[in-house]
mmCIF file of N, CA, C and O in Angstrom:
data_model
loop_
_atom_site.group_PDB
_atom_site.id
_atom_site.type_symbol
_atom_site.label_atom_id
_atom_site.label_comp_id
_atom_site.label_asym_id
_atom_site.label_seq_id
_atom_site.Cartn_x
_atom_site.Cartn_y
_atom_site.Cartn_z
ATOM 1 N N UNK A 242 7.397 -4.274 5.512
ATOM 2 C CA UNK A 242 6.138 -3.840 5.112
ATOM 3 C C UNK A 242 5.193 -3.720 6.088
ATOM 4 O O UNK A 242 5.344 -3.923 7.058
ATOM 5 N N UNK A 243 4.781 -2.195 5.875
ATOM 6 C CA UNK A 243 3.717 -1.713 6.637
ATOM 7 C C UNK A 243 2.349 -1.346 6.000
ATOM 8 O O UNK A 243 2.491 -1.136 5.089
ATOM 9 N N UNK A 244 1.692 -1.206 7.241
ATOM 10 C CA UNK A 244 -0.006 -0.991 6.689
ATOM 11 C C UNK A 244 0.154 0.313 7.253
ATOM 12 O O UNK A 244 0.093 0.712 8.138
ATOM 13 N N UNK A 245 -0.098 1.217 6.174
ATOM 14 C CA UNK A 245 -0.315 2.971 6.700
ATOM 15 C C UNK A 245 -1.638 3.434 6.202
ATOM 16 O O UNK A 245 -2.644 3.330 5.583
ATOM 17 N N UNK A 246 -2.219 4.074 7.336
ATOM 18 C CA UNK A 246 -3.648 4.722 7.249
ATOM 19 C C UNK A 246 -3.636 5.886 8.198
ATOM 20 O O UNK A 246 -2.453 6.448 8.691
ATOM 21 N N UNK A 247 -4.538 6.180 7.605
ATOM 22 C CA UNK A 247 -5.096 7.479 8.405
ATOM 23 C C UNK A 247 -6.946 7.362 9.107
ATOM 24 O O UNK A 247 -7.414 7.209 8.356
ATOM 25 N N UNK A 248 -6.480 7.479 10.352
ATOM 26 C CA UNK A 248 -8.116 6.730 10.860
ATOM 27 C C UNK A 248 -9.033 7.882 10.371
ATOM 28 O O UNK A 248 -10.323 7.206 10.473
ATOM 29 N N UNK A 249 -9.213 8.694 10.645
ATOM 30 C CA UNK A 249 -10.068 10.056 9.714
ATOM 31 C C UNK A 249 -10.203 9.705 8.172
ATOM 32 O O UNK A 249 -11.503 10.334 7.755
ATOM 33 N N UNK A 250 -9.617 9.326 7.619
ATOM 34 C CA UNK A 250 -9.871 9.305 5.901
ATOM 35 C C UNK A 250 -9.436 7.911 5.234
ATOM 36 O O UNK A 250 -8.149 8.023 5.156
ATOM 37 N N UNK A 251 -10.050 6.794 5.464
ATOM 38 C CA UNK A 251 -9.588 5.182 5.180
ATOM 39 C C UNK A 251 -9.684 5.821 3.771
ATOM 40 O O UNK A 251 -8.969 4.256 3.056
ATOM 41 N N UNK A 252 -9.387 6.298 2.901
ATOM 42 C CA UNK A 252 -9.919 6.544 1.357
ATOM 43 C C UNK A 252 -7.933 6.200 0.893
ATOM 44 O O UNK A 252 -7.879 5.946 -0.290
ATOM 45 N N UNK A 253 -7.359 6.591 1.971
ATOM 46 C CA UNK A 253 -5.718 6.557 1.592
ATOM 47 C C UNK A 253 -5.138 5.022 2.127
ATOM 48 O O UNK A 253 -3.782 5.046 1.658
ATOM 49 N N UNK A 254 -5.800 4.211 3.088
ATOM 50 C CA UNK A 254 -4.955 3.378 3.231
ATOM 51 C C UNK A 254 -4.526 2.357 2.112
ATOM 52 O O UNK A 254 -5.122 1.939 1.290
ATOM 53 N N UNK A 255 -3.133 1.560 2.648
ATOM 54 C CA UNK A 255 -2.484 0.451 1.702
ATOM 55 C C UNK A 255 -1.121 0.455 2.278
ATOM 56 O O UNK A 255 -0.330 0.895 2.942
ATOM 57 N N UNK A 256 -0.694 -0.500 2.093
ATOM 58 C CA UNK A 256 0.742 -1.497 2.233
ATOM 59 C C UNK A 256 1.712 -1.055 1.401
ATOM 60 O O UNK A 256 1.670 -0.176 0.533
ATOM 61 N N UNK A 257 2.613 0.043 2.533
ATOM 62 C CA UNK A 257 4.020 0.305 1.723
ATOM 63 C C UNK A 257 5.320 -0.101 1.969
ATOM 64 O O UNK A 257 5.473 -0.659 3.582
ATOM 65 N N UNK A 258 6.137 -0.877 1.085
ATOM 66 C CA UNK A 258 7.275 -1.301 1.674
ATOM 67 C C UNK A 258 8.163 -0.446 2.112
ATOM 68 O O UNK A 258 8.824 0.899 1.149
ATOM 69 N N UNK A 259 9.050 -0.637 2.856
ATOM 70 C CA UNK A 259 10.050 0.338 3.355
ATOM 71 C C UNK A 259 10.785 -0.504 4.583
ATOM 72 O O UNK A 259 10.419 -1.376 4.953
ATOM 73 N N UNK A 260 11.794 0.147 4.763
ATOM 74 C CA UNK A 260 13.011 -0.698 5.673
ATOM 75 C C UNK A 260 12.736 -0.113 7.281
ATOM 76 O O UNK A 260 12.789 -0.932 8.069
ATOM 77 N N UNK A 261 11.780 1.268 7.290
ATOM 78 C CA UNK A 261 11.454 1.752 8.666
ATOM 79 C C UNK A 261 10.444 2.189 8.509
ATOM 80 O O UNK A 261 10.186 2.840 7.794
ATOM 81 N N UNK A 262 9.455 2.045 10.023
ATOM 82 C CA UNK A 262 8.274 2.752 9.616
ATOM 83 C C UNK A 262 8.310 4.220 9.655
ATOM 84 O O UNK A 262 7.519 4.816 9.040
ATOM 85 N N UNK A 263 9.369 5.130 9.845
ATOM 86 C CA UNK A 263 9.396 6.446 9.846
ATOM 87 C C UNK A 263 9.423 6.793 8.240
ATOM 88 O O UNK A 263 8.768 7.761 7.555
ATOM 89 N N UNK A 264 10.262 6.180 7.514
ATOM 90 C CA UNK A 264 9.982 5.705 5.998
ATOM 91 C C UNK A 264 8.703 5.948 5.235
ATOM 92 O O UNK A 264 8.664 6.262 4.497
ATOM 93 N N UNK A 265 7.873 4.446 6.188
ATOM 94 C CA UNK A 265 6.707 4.309 5.595
ATOM 95 C C UNK A 265 5.952 5.549 5.345
ATOM 96 O O UNK A 265 5.036 6.037 4.968
ATOM 97 N N UNK A 266 5.942 6.300 6.641
ATOM 98 C CA UNK A 266 5.434 7.151 7.154
ATOM 99 C C UNK A 266 5.443 8.509 6.210
ATOM 100 O O UNK A 266 4.619 9.652 5.428
ATOM 101 N N UNK A 267 6.550 8.923 5.802
ATOM 102 C CA UNK A 267 7.507 9.909 5.346
ATOM 103 C C UNK A 267 6.843 9.756 3.590
ATOM 104 O O UNK A 267 6.387 10.654 3.066
ATOM 105 N N UNK A 268 6.887 8.511 3.013
ATOM 106 C CA UNK A 268 6.817 8.247 1.681
ATOM 107 C C UNK A 268 4.879 8.444 1.735
ATOM 108 O O UNK A 268 4.758 9.410 0.835
ATOM 109 N N UNK A 269 4.342 7.714 2.624
ATOM 110 C CA UNK A 269 3.104 7.889 2.478
ATOM 111 C C UNK A 269 2.683 9.894 2.905
ATOM 112 O O UNK A 269 1.814 9.974 1.712
ATOM 113 N N UNK A 270 3.078 10.006 3.697
ATOM 114 C CA UNK A 270 2.539 11.637 3.877
ATOM 115 C C UNK A 270 2.851 12.416 2.546
ATOM 116 O O UNK A 270 2.423 13.306 2.020
ATOM 117 N N UNK A 271 4.489 12.528 1.901
ATOM 118 C CA UNK A 271 4.859 12.958 0.922
ATOM 119 C C UNK A 271 3.410 12.662 -0.623
ATOM 120 O O UNK A 271 3.625 13.552 -1.295
ATOM 121 N N UNK A 272 3.415 11.597 -1.046
ATOM 122 C CA UNK A 272 2.520 11.014 -1.450
ATOM 123 C C UNK A 272 0.971 11.281 -1.696
ATOM 124 O O UNK A 272 0.862 11.995 -2.525
ATOM 125 N N UNK A 273 0.716 11.229 -0.578
ATOM 126 C CA UNK A 273 -0.924 11.905 -0.581
ATOM 127 C C UNK A 273 -1.075 13.317 0.168
ATOM 128 O O UNK A 273 -2.081 13.595 0.014
ATOM 129 N N UNK A 274 0.353 13.766 0.625
ATOM 130 C CA UNK A 274 -0.105 15.137 1.399
ATOM 131 C C UNK A 274 -0.796 15.057 2.362
ATOM 132 O O UNK A 274 -1.177 15.922 2.876
ATOM 133 N N UNK A 275 -0.636 14.396 3.234
ATOM 134 C CA UNK A 275 -0.874 14.101 4.751
ATOM 135 C C UNK A 275 0.517 14.916 5.698
ATOM 136 O O UNK A 275 1.560 14.729 5.143
ATOM 137 N N UNK A 276 -0.069 15.024 6.678
ATOM 138 C CA UNK A 276 0.919 15.516 7.965
ATOM 139 C C UNK A 276 1.088 14.244 8.528
ATOM 140 O O UNK A 276 0.413 13.151 8.613
ATOM 141 N N UNK A 277 2.408 14.112 8.864
ATOM 142 C CA UNK A 277 3.125 12.592 8.965
ATOM 143 C C UNK A 277 2.461 12.247 10.422
ATOM 144 O O UNK A 277 2.625 11.167 10.712
ATOM 145 N N UNK A 278 1.899 13.546 11.359
ATOM 146 C CA UNK A 278 1.275 12.937 12.436
ATOM 147 C C UNK A 278 -0.042 12.281 12.372
ATOM 148 O O UNK A 278 -0.716 11.503 13.203
ATOM 149 N N UNK A 279 -0.534 12.715 11.009
ATOM 150 C CA UNK A 279 -2.048 11.780 10.830
ATOM 151 C C UNK A 279 -1.806 10.447 10.289
ATOM 152 O O UNK A 279 -2.698 9.889 10.538
ATOM 153 N N UNK A 280 -0.683 10.158 9.932
ATOM 154 C CA UNK A 280 -0.764 8.562 9.203
ATOM 155 C C UNK A 280 -0.174 7.818 10.606
ATOM 156 O O UNK A 280 0.424 8.183 11.604
ATOM 157 N N UNK A 281 -1.075 6.710 10.496
ATOM 158 C CA UNK A 281 -0.478 5.497 11.390
ATOM 159 C C UNK A 281 0.339 4.372 10.895
ATOM 160 O O UNK A 281 -0.413 4.192 9.506
ATOM 161 N N UNK A 282 0.790 3.997 11.411
ATOM 162 C CA UNK A 282 1.860 2.499 10.654
ATOM 163 C C UNK A 282 2.212 1.569 11.049
ATOM 164 O O UNK A 282 2.409 1.719 12.766
ATOM 165 N N UNK A 283 1.521 0.363 11.063
ATOM 166 C CA UNK A 283 1.726 -0.704 11.434
ATOM 167 C C UNK A 283 2.502 -1.788 10.589
ATOM 168 O O UNK A 283 2.350 -2.204 9.587
ATOM 169 N N UNK A 284 3.354 -2.511 11.610
ATOM 170 C CA UNK A 284 4.401 -3.415 10.668
ATOM 171 C C UNK A 284 3.429 -4.401 10.415
ATOM 172 O O UNK A 284 2.900 -5.117 11.394
ATOM 173 N N UNK A 285 3.583 -4.963 9.429
ATOM 174 C CA UNK A 285 2.895 -6.339 8.842
ATOM 175 C C UNK A 285 3.744 -7.281 8.704
ATOM 176 O O UNK A 285 3.964 -8.372 9.075
ATOM 177 N N UNK A 286 4.622 -7.348 8.324
ATOM 178 C CA UNK A 286 6.036 -8.104 7.557
ATOM 179 C C UNK A 286 7.628 -7.802 8.043
ATOM 180 O O UNK A 286 7.877 -6.404 7.178
ATOM 181 N N UNK A 287 7.985 -8.311 8.249
ATOM 182 C CA UNK A 287 9.644 -7.508 8.645
ATOM 183 C C UNK A 287 10.730 -8.641 8.021
ATOM 184 O O UNK A 287 10.664 -9.707 7.163
ATOM 185 N N UNK A 288 11.815 -8.363 7.634
ATOM 186 C CA UNK A 288 12.957 -8.672 6.857
ATOM 187 C C UNK A 288 12.616 -9.414 5.729
ATOM 188 O O UNK A 288 13.027 -10.501 5.302
ATOM 189 N N UNK A 289 11.740 -8.471 4.741
ATOM 190 C CA UNK A 289 11.375 -8.987 3.505
ATOM 191 C C UNK A 289 12.722 -8.677 2.580
ATOM 192 O O UNK A 289 13.325 -7.971 2.523
ATOM 193 N N UNK A 290 12.917 -10.009 1.978
ATOM 194 C CA UNK A 290 13.773 -10.115 0.762
ATOM 195 C C UNK A 290 13.381 -10.454 -0.685
ATOM 196 O O UNK A 290 12.929 -11.635 -1.307
ATOM 197 N N UNK A 291 12.999 -9.326 -1.343
ATOM 198 C CA UNK A 291 12.338 -9.259 -2.600
ATOM 199 C C UNK A 291 13.257 -8.698 -4.002
ATOM 200 O O UNK A 291 14.064 -7.619 -3.432
ATOM 201 N N UNK A 292 13.160 -9.609 -4.486
ATOM 202 C CA UNK A 292 14.179 -9.321 -5.586
ATOM 203 C C UNK A 292 13.923 -8.061 -6.463
ATOM 204 O O UNK A 292 14.661 -7.428 -7.176
ATOM 205 N N UNK A 293 12.636 -7.848 -6.747
ATOM 206 C CA UNK A 293 12.200 -6.924 -8.006
ATOM 207 C C UNK A 293 10.767 -6.521 -7.047
ATOM 208 O O UNK A 293 10.365 -7.784 -7.188
ATOM 209 N N UNK A 294 10.740 -5.524 -7.008
ATOM 210 C CA UNK A 294 9.086 -5.061 -6.512
ATOM 211 C C UNK A 294 8.291 -4.639 -7.840
ATOM 212 O O UNK A 294 9.126 -3.635 -9.109
ATOM 213 N N UNK A 295 7.202 -4.781 -8.075
ATOM 214 C CA UNK A 295 6.605 -4.022 -9.055
ATOM 215 C C UNK A 295 6.748 -2.864 -9.353
ATOM 216 O O UNK A 295 7.078 -2.010 -10.638
ATOM 217 N N UNK A 296 6.328 -1.758 -8.376
ATOM 218 C CA UNK A 296 6.273 -0.609 -8.443
ATOM 219 C C UNK A 296 7.619 0.456 -8.167
ATOM 220 O O UNK A 296 7.976 1.289 -8.356
ATOM 221 N N UNK A 297 9.102 -0.579 -7.900
ATOM 222 C CA UNK A 297 10.166 0.054 -8.052
ATOM 223 C C UNK A 297 10.698 -0.270 -6.460
ATOM 224 O O UNK A 297 10.489 -0.918 -6.100
ATOM 225 N N UNK A 298 11.833 0.823 -6.478
ATOM 226 C CA UNK A 298 12.493 0.666 -5.131
ATOM 227 C C UNK A 298 11.978 1.249 -3.925
ATOM 228 O O UNK A 298 10.878 1.739 -3.898
ATOM 229 N N UNK A 299 12.135 0.848 -2.663
ATOM 230 C CA UNK A 299 11.836 1.302 -1.439
ATOM 231 C C UNK A 299 12.272 2.315 -1.167
ATOM 232 O O UNK A 299 13.210 2.967 -1.619
ATOM 233 N N UNK A 300 11.024 3.068 -0.759
ATOM 234 C CA UNK A 300 9.737 3.093 0.074
ATOM 235 C C UNK A 300 8.963 3.294 -1.639
ATOM 236 O O UNK A 300 9.266 4.122 -2.238
ATOM 237 N N UNK A 301 8.125 1.881 -1.531
ATOM 238 C CA UNK A 301 7.062 2.488 -2.206
ATOM 239 C C UNK A 301 5.810 1.074 -2.239
ATOM 240 O O UNK A 301 6.018 0.886 -1.162
ATOM 241 N N UNK A 302 4.703 1.559 -2.580
ATOM 242 C CA UNK A 302 3.557 0.873 -2.475
ATOM 243 C C UNK A 302 3.206 -0.445 -3.090
ATOM 244 O O UNK A 302 4.301 -0.414 -3.996
ATOM 245 N N UNK A 303 2.767 -1.242 -2.128
ATOM 246 C CA UNK A 303 2.910 -2.716 -2.737
ATOM 247 C C UNK A 303 1.601 -3.007 -3.275
ATOM 248 O O UNK A 303 0.461 -2.426 -3.125
ATOM 249 N N UNK A 304 2.228 -3.847 -4.485
ATOM 250 C CA UNK A 304 1.035 -4.145 -5.622
ATOM 251 C C UNK A 304 0.186 -5.711 -5.071
ATOM 252 O O UNK A 304 1.014 -5.938 -4.416
ATOM 253 N N UNK A 305 -0.678 -5.626 -5.752
ATOM 254 C CA UNK A 305 -1.212 -7.000 -5.528
ATOM 255 C C UNK A 305 -0.360 -8.189 -5.938
ATOM 256 O O UNK A 305 -0.398 -9.250 -5.084
ATOM 257 N N UNK A 306 0.626 -7.985 -6.987
ATOM 258 C CA UNK A 306 1.407 -9.409 -7.694
ATOM 259 C C UNK A 306 2.480 -8.965 -6.510
ATOM 260 O O UNK A 306 2.955 -10.496 -5.817
ATOM 261 N N UNK A 307 2.967 -8.171 -6.180
ATOM 262 C CA UNK A 307 3.922 -7.998 -4.615
ATOM 263 C C UNK A 307 3.128 -8.998 -3.342
ATOM 264 O O UNK A 307 4.044 -9.884 -2.644
ATOM 265 N N UNK A 308 2.495 -8.769 -3.079
ATOM 266 C CA UNK A 308 1.878 -9.395 -1.798
ATOM 267 C C UNK A 308 1.220 -10.739 -2.529
ATOM 268 O O UNK A 308 1.583 -11.750 -1.638
ATOM 269 N N UNK A 309 1.197 -11.367 -3.355
ATOM 270 C CA UNK A 309 0.650 -12.752 -3.866
ATOM 271 C C UNK A 309 1.995 -13.419 -3.938
ATOM 272 O O UNK A 309 2.410 -14.126 -3.590
ATOM 273 N N UNK A 310 3.174 -12.603 -4.168
ATOM 274 C CA UNK A 310 4.846 -13.429 -4.514
ATOM 275 C C UNK A 310 4.810 -13.285 -2.788
ATOM 276 O O UNK A 310 5.820 -14.327 -2.608
ATOM 277 N N UNK A 311 4.378 -12.942 -1.871
ATOM 278 C CA UNK A 311 4.947 -13.072 -0.250
ATOM 279 C C UNK A 311 3.604 -14.381 0.199
ATOM 280 O O UNK A 311 3.959 -14.519 1.119
ATOM 281 N N UNK A 312 2.995 -14.873 -0.476
ATOM 282 C CA UNK A 312 1.866 -15.730 -0.149
ATOM 283 C C UNK A 312 0.736 -14.730 0.732
ATOM 284 O O UNK A 312 0.006 -16.176 1.153
ATOM 285 N N UNK A 313 0.120 -13.958 0.557
ATOM 286 C CA UNK A 313 -0.684 -13.257 0.620
ATOM 287 C C UNK A 313 -2.027 -13.823 -0.201
ATOM 288 O O UNK A 313 -1.678 -13.881 -1.027
ATOM 289 N N UNK A 314 -3.069 -14.227 0.383
ATOM 290 C CA UNK A 314 -4.327 -14.586 -0.107
ATOM 291 C C UNK A 314 -5.075 -13.398 -0.893
ATOM 292 O O UNK A 314 -5.352 -12.006 0.209
ATOM 293 N N UNK A 315 -5.834 -13.130 -1.679
ATOM 294 C CA UNK A 315 -6.309 -11.704 -2.440
ATOM 295 C C UNK A 315 -7.880 -12.021 -2.085
ATOM 296 O O UNK A 315 -7.762 -12.810 -3.198
ATOM 297 N N UNK A 316 -8.388 -11.790 -0.992
ATOM 298 C CA UNK A 316 -9.802 -11.772 -1.375
ATOM 299 C C UNK A 316 -10.514 -10.934 -2.153
ATOM 300 O O UNK A 316 -11.690 -11.734 -2.723
ATOM 301 N N UNK A 317 -10.203 -9.685 -2.427
ATOM 302 C CA UNK A 317 -10.957 -8.917 -3.691
ATOM 303 C C UNK A 317 -10.102 -8.137 -4.485
ATOM 304 O O UNK A 317 -9.315 -7.316 -3.829
ATOM 305 N N UNK A 318 -10.302 -8.345 -5.493
ATOM 306 C CA UNK A 318 -9.227 -7.591 -6.336
ATOM 307 C C UNK A 318 -9.699 -6.400 -7.092
ATOM 308 O O UNK A 318 -9.379 -5.496 -7.909
ATOM 309 N N UNK A 319 -11.348 -6.422 -6.617
ATOM 310 C CA UNK A 319 -12.327 -5.090 -7.066
ATOM 311 C C UNK A 319 -11.421 -3.717 -6.592
ATOM 312 O O UNK A 319 -11.326 -3.475 -5.923
ATOM 313 N N UNK A 320 -11.150 -3.485 -7.918
ATOM 314 C CA UNK A 320 -10.687 -1.832 -7.689
ATOM 315 C C UNK A 320 -11.509 -0.714 -6.520
ATOM 316 O O UNK A 320 -12.601 -0.906 -6.329
ATOM 317 N N UNK A 321 -10.757 0.064 -5.641
ATOM 318 C CA UNK A 321 -11.609 0.455 -4.587
ATOM 319 C C UNK A 321 -12.029 -0.324 -3.295
ATOM 320 O O UNK A 321 -12.140 0.331 -2.348
ATOM 321 N N UNK A 322 -11.615 -1.611 -3.393
ATOM 322 C CA UNK A 322 -12.290 -2.489 -2.748
ATOM 323 C C UNK A 322 -11.137 -3.914 -2.332
ATOM 324 O O UNK A 322 -11.685 -5.307 -1.976
ATOM 325 N N UNK A 323 -10.078 -3.870 -2.651
ATOM 326 C CA UNK A 323 -9.093 -4.642 -2.454
ATOM 327 C C UNK A 323 -8.389 -5.217 -1.248
ATOM 328 O O UNK A 323 -8.401 -4.239 -0.666
ATOM 329 N N UNK A 324 -8.891 -6.538 -0.573
ATOM 330 C CA UNK A 324 -8.949 -6.881 0.345
ATOM 331 C C UNK A 324 -7.779 -7.996 0.739
ATOM 332 O O UNK A 324 -7.862 -8.862 -0.250
ATOM 333 N N UNK A 325 -6.814 -8.146 1.546
ATOM 334 C CA UNK A 325 -5.979 -9.026 1.581
ATOM 335 C C UNK A 325 -5.948 -9.039 3.148
ATOM 336 O O UNK A 325 -5.885 -8.419 3.951
ATOM 337 N N UNK A 326 -6.202 -10.838 3.938
ATOM 338 C CA UNK A 326 -6.194 -11.172 5.101
ATOM 339 C C UNK A 326 -4.629 -11.440 5.453
ATOM 340 O O UNK A 326 -3.822 -12.020 4.812
ATOM 341 N N UNK A 327 -4.541 -11.317 6.878
ATOM 342 C CA UNK A 327 -3.065 -11.276 7.093
ATOM 343 C C UNK A 327 -2.838 -11.550 8.488
ATOM 344 O O UNK A 327 -3.686 -10.548 9.436
ATOM 345 N N UNK A 328 -2.786 -12.614 9.153
ATOM 346 C CA UNK A 328 -2.644 -12.838 10.559
ATOM 347 C C UNK A 328 -3.862 -12.271 11.301
ATOM 348 O O UNK A 328 -3.886 -12.098 12.326
ATOM 349 N N UNK A 329 -5.038 -12.972 11.172
ATOM 350 C CA UNK A 329 -6.057 -12.748 11.653
ATOM 351 C C UNK A 329 -6.947 -10.971 11.681
ATOM 352 O O UNK A 329 -7.818 -11.167 11.957
ATOM 353 N N UNK A 330 -6.200 -10.735 10.486
ATOM 354 C CA UNK A 330 -6.581 -9.464 10.297
ATOM 355 C C UNK A 330 -6.861 -9.272 8.538
ATOM 356 O O UNK A 330 -6.422 -9.431 7.970
ATOM 357 N N UNK A 331 -7.638 -8.289 8.571
ATOM 358 C CA UNK A 331 -8.145 -8.268 7.025
ATOM 359 C C UNK A 331 -8.112 -6.605 6.939
ATOM 360 O O UNK A 331 -8.334 -5.596 7.196
ATOM 361 N N UNK A 332 -7.049 -6.602 5.946
ATOM 362 C CA UNK A 332 -6.777 -5.080 5.382
ATOM 363 C C UNK A 332 -7.470 -4.721 3.773
ATOM 364 O O UNK A 332 -7.382 -5.520 2.970
ATOM 365 N N UNK A 333 -8.501 -3.270 4.190
ATOM 366 C CA UNK A 333 -8.934 -3.012 2.904
ATOM 367 C C UNK A 333 -8.597 -1.875 2.349
ATOM 368 O O UNK A 333 -8.389 -0.846 3.093
ATOM 369 N N UNK A 334 -8.137 -1.797 1.295
ATOM 370 C CA UNK A 334 -7.256 -0.831 0.582
ATOM 371 C C UNK A 334 -8.096 0.483 0.329
ATOM 372 O O UNK A 334 -9.467 0.534 -0.006
ATOM 373 N N UNK A 335 -7.324 1.385 0.406
ATOM 374 C CA UNK A 335 -8.179 2.732 0.754
ATOM 375 C C UNK A 335 -8.655 3.044 -0.596
ATOM 376 O O UNK A 335 -8.034 2.792 -1.851
ATOM 377 N N UNK A 336 -9.395 3.424 -1.132
ATOM 378 C CA UNK A 336 -10.142 3.878 -2.656
ATOM 379 C C UNK A 336 -9.633 4.814 -3.051
ATOM 380 O O UNK A 336 -9.483 4.732 -4.769
ATOM 381 N N UNK A 337 -8.993 5.810 -2.994
ATOM 382 C CA UNK A 337 -8.159 6.886 -3.378
ATOM 383 C C UNK A 337 -6.911 6.554 -4.163
ATOM 384 O O UNK A 337 -6.410 6.497 -5.436
ATOM 385 N N UNK A 338 -6.298 5.500 -3.679
ATOM 386 C CA UNK A 338 -5.264 4.907 -3.953
ATOM 387 C C UNK A 338 -5.200 3.577 -5.314
ATOM 388 O O UNK A 338 -4.555 3.517 -6.000
ATOM 389 N N UNK A 339 -6.187 2.998 -4.954
ATOM 390 C CA UNK A 339 -6.648 2.097 -6.203
ATOM 391 C C UNK A 339 -7.061 2.831 -7.354
ATOM 392 O O UNK A 339 -6.691 2.166 -8.055
ATOM 393 N N UNK A 340 -7.886 4.084 -6.956
ATOM 394 C CA UNK A 340 -7.938 4.976 -8.479
ATOM 395 C C UNK A 340 -6.620 5.452 -9.278
ATOM 396 O O UNK A 340 -6.660 5.118 -10.081
ATOM 397 N N UNK A 341 -5.445 5.642 -8.585
ATOM 398 C CA UNK A 341 -4.724 5.992 -8.785
ATOM 399 C C UNK A 341 -3.899 4.844 -9.686
ATOM 400 O O UNK A 341 -3.726 5.092 -10.467
ATOM 401 N N UNK A 342 -3.667 3.616 -8.894
ATOM 402 C CA UNK A 342 -3.400 2.139 -9.636
ATOM 403 C C UNK A 342 -4.170 2.164 -10.941
ATOM 404 O O UNK A 342 -3.608 1.954 -11.853
ATOM 405 N N UNK A 343 -5.327 2.113 -10.795
ATOM 406 C CA UNK A 343 -6.254 1.777 -11.997
ATOM 407 C C UNK A 343 -5.975 2.957 -12.922
ATOM 408 O O UNK A 343 -5.612 2.326 -14.134
ATOM 409 N N UNK A 344 -5.804 3.920 -13.006
ATOM 410 C CA UNK A 344 -5.767 5.129 -13.992
ATOM 411 C C UNK A 344 -4.107 4.516 -14.455
ATOM 412 O O UNK A 344 -3.688 4.759 -15.688
ATOM 413 N N UNK A 345 -3.375 4.438 -13.437
ATOM 414 C CA UNK A 345 -1.786 3.800 -13.946
ATOM 415 C C UNK A 345 -2.297 2.707 -15.263
ATOM 416 O O UNK A 345 -1.348 2.593 -16.229
ATOM 417 N N UNK A 346 -2.652 1.611 -14.433
ATOM 418 C CA UNK A 346 -3.061 0.569 -15.327
ATOM 419 C C UNK A 346 -3.697 1.047 -16.735
ATOM 420 O O UNK A 346 -3.157 0.406 -17.596
ATOM 421 N N UNK A 347 -4.688 1.522 -16.597
ATOM 422 C CA UNK A 347 -5.405 1.721 -18.168
ATOM 423 C C UNK A 347 -4.243 2.699 -19.025
ATOM 424 O O UNK A 347 -4.268 2.548 -20.056
ATOM 425 N N UNK A 348 -3.714 3.956 -17.882
ATOM 426 C CA UNK A 348 -2.674 4.215 -19.214
ATOM 427 C C UNK A 348 -1.514 3.322 -19.724
ATOM 428 O O UNK A 348 -1.241 3.089 -20.743
ATOM 429 N N UNK A 349 -1.371 2.502 -19.053
ATOM 430 C CA UNK A 349 -0.192 1.547 -19.581
ATOM 431 C C UNK A 349 -0.680 0.529 -20.739
ATOM 432 O O UNK A 349 0.011 0.111 -21.895
ATOM 433 N N UNK A 350 -2.343 0.160 -20.486
ATOM 434 C CA UNK A 350 -2.468 -0.591 -21.542
ATOM 435 C C UNK A 350 -2.944 0.209 -22.921
ATOM 436 O O UNK A 350 -2.846 -0.646 -23.589
ATOM 437 N N UNK A 351 -3.580 1.333 -22.852
ATOM 438 C CA UNK A 351 -3.975 2.077 -24.285
ATOM 439 C C UNK A 351 -2.144 2.965 -24.316
ATOM 440 O O UNK A 351 -2.515 3.273 -25.893
ATOM 441 N N UNK A 352 -1.090 2.904 -24.168
ATOM 442 C CA UNK A 352 0.105 3.442 -24.539
ATOM 443 C C UNK A 352 0.758 2.433 -25.014
ATOM 444 O O UNK A 352 0.286 0.965 -25.350
#
């Protein structure tokens, strides 16, 4: 699992499940529309064995339920400020991705 960021635009930052860094970067680039050189990728967890991801097959965005299943503590579930600590570092979700997730969740509730 990788933490993918754009240093000049933290609105997009979030975890991506992928088997390799270049796949996480490519997924992020394709999904968000950034050039791959703009995205920085940091390995957070390796050799994960997940039976079922909430969002689907890899590569994909990590959902809070996925992180909880992996033993992450969720400090904030507030949309646009979802916060997760791991290994002495605190990761704060970029707000554009959380807006997309919130919209998707809202659509699922109303349908």
